[in-house]
């Protein structure tokens, strides 16, 4: 089997596992050379009981639905492709849109976003790990509509965006991300609890100050809010979430209440 055939099957597999029939998303996975972003092999593949190393540097090891280490000593990985396929399908990047990619790593999923928004769009990546940001800048140098910043996406205001795609867990929706969304803009990020619990939260900004919210899948830290996320996940009922409200008023329909925000079953 040729490497092209392996990549085509990989793209079909991970998008199908992610619940997507989007031909453009499948094509983006097939088109993007994961080996270019993973660095030289052999590679370490993440498992719940620790990393295992591939037997060699054959790129076919990368075209499987596995998370591959970028910096194993820091537990930083190029995430599981089918999970990203589900998140990308839910976030629905569109041609010509502006995307902020938080936690860009070495740029693999940044490259997919760049394909999905096309050259009329733009992707701005943020990566707090300086060595990974440098690798991303090199890896993405051929894409004129992509910019990588070696800094946090929480320290200062962000440019207006149609989509903010976050690959770093947070225990709450930071105001700086919500403020950056254009009307109809989407934010998707891992709302993280303790001990690996959490959900993927998709927030859509309305035309006013309202925010619709839903949780497509289960999957700056504050211990109290992390516990609240875990408690909500364990209770279940995430499928009923419909809105994000930027206050902490009493709400009988609240699925999760944080400090100055809540996820509610009420309509936005």
mmCIF file of C-alpha atoms in Angstrom, residues 3 12 18 20 51 88 97 120-121 132 150 153 165 184 195 199 202 218 226 253:
data_model
loop_
_atom_site.group_PDB
_atom_site.id
_atom_site.type_symbol
_atom_site.label_atom_id
_atom_site.label_comp_id
_atom_site.label_asym_id
_atom_site.label_seq_id
_atom_site.Cartn_x
_atom_site.Cartn_y
_atom_site.Cartn_z
ATOM 1 C CA UNK A 3 1.678 6.246 1.612
ATOM 2 C CA UNK A 12 -11.668 8.401 6.003
ATOM 3 C CA UNK A 18 -15.519 11.622 14.559
ATOM 4 C CA UNK A 20 -18.404 13.556 10.146
ATOM 5 C CA UNK A 51 3.929 6.109 26.128
ATOM 6 C CA UNK A 88 -13.594 20.562 13.737
ATOM 7 C CA UNK A 97 -13.030 33.088 8.105
ATOM 8 C CA UNK A 120 -9.012 34.128 1.687
ATOM 9 C CA UNK A 121 -9.164 33.354 5.416
ATOM 10 C CA UNK A 132 7.027 24.190 19.874
ATOM 11 C CA UNK A 150 4.954 32.336 20.902
ATOM 12 C CA UNK A 153 -3.694 33.604 24.448
ATOM 13 C CA UNK A 165 -10.204 26.618 18.326
ATOM 14 C CA UNK A 184 -22.022 34.259 15.080
ATOM 15 C CA UNK A 195 -8.541 13.564 37.080
ATOM 16 C CA UNK A 199 -16.327 17.922 28.008
ATOM 17 C CA UNK A 202 -18.951 24.800 21.846
ATOM 18 C CA UNK A 218 -17.338 14.141 26.499
ATOM 19 C CA UNK A 226 -12.334 22.064 38.044
ATOM 20 C CA UNK A 253 -31.778 25.327 34.889
#
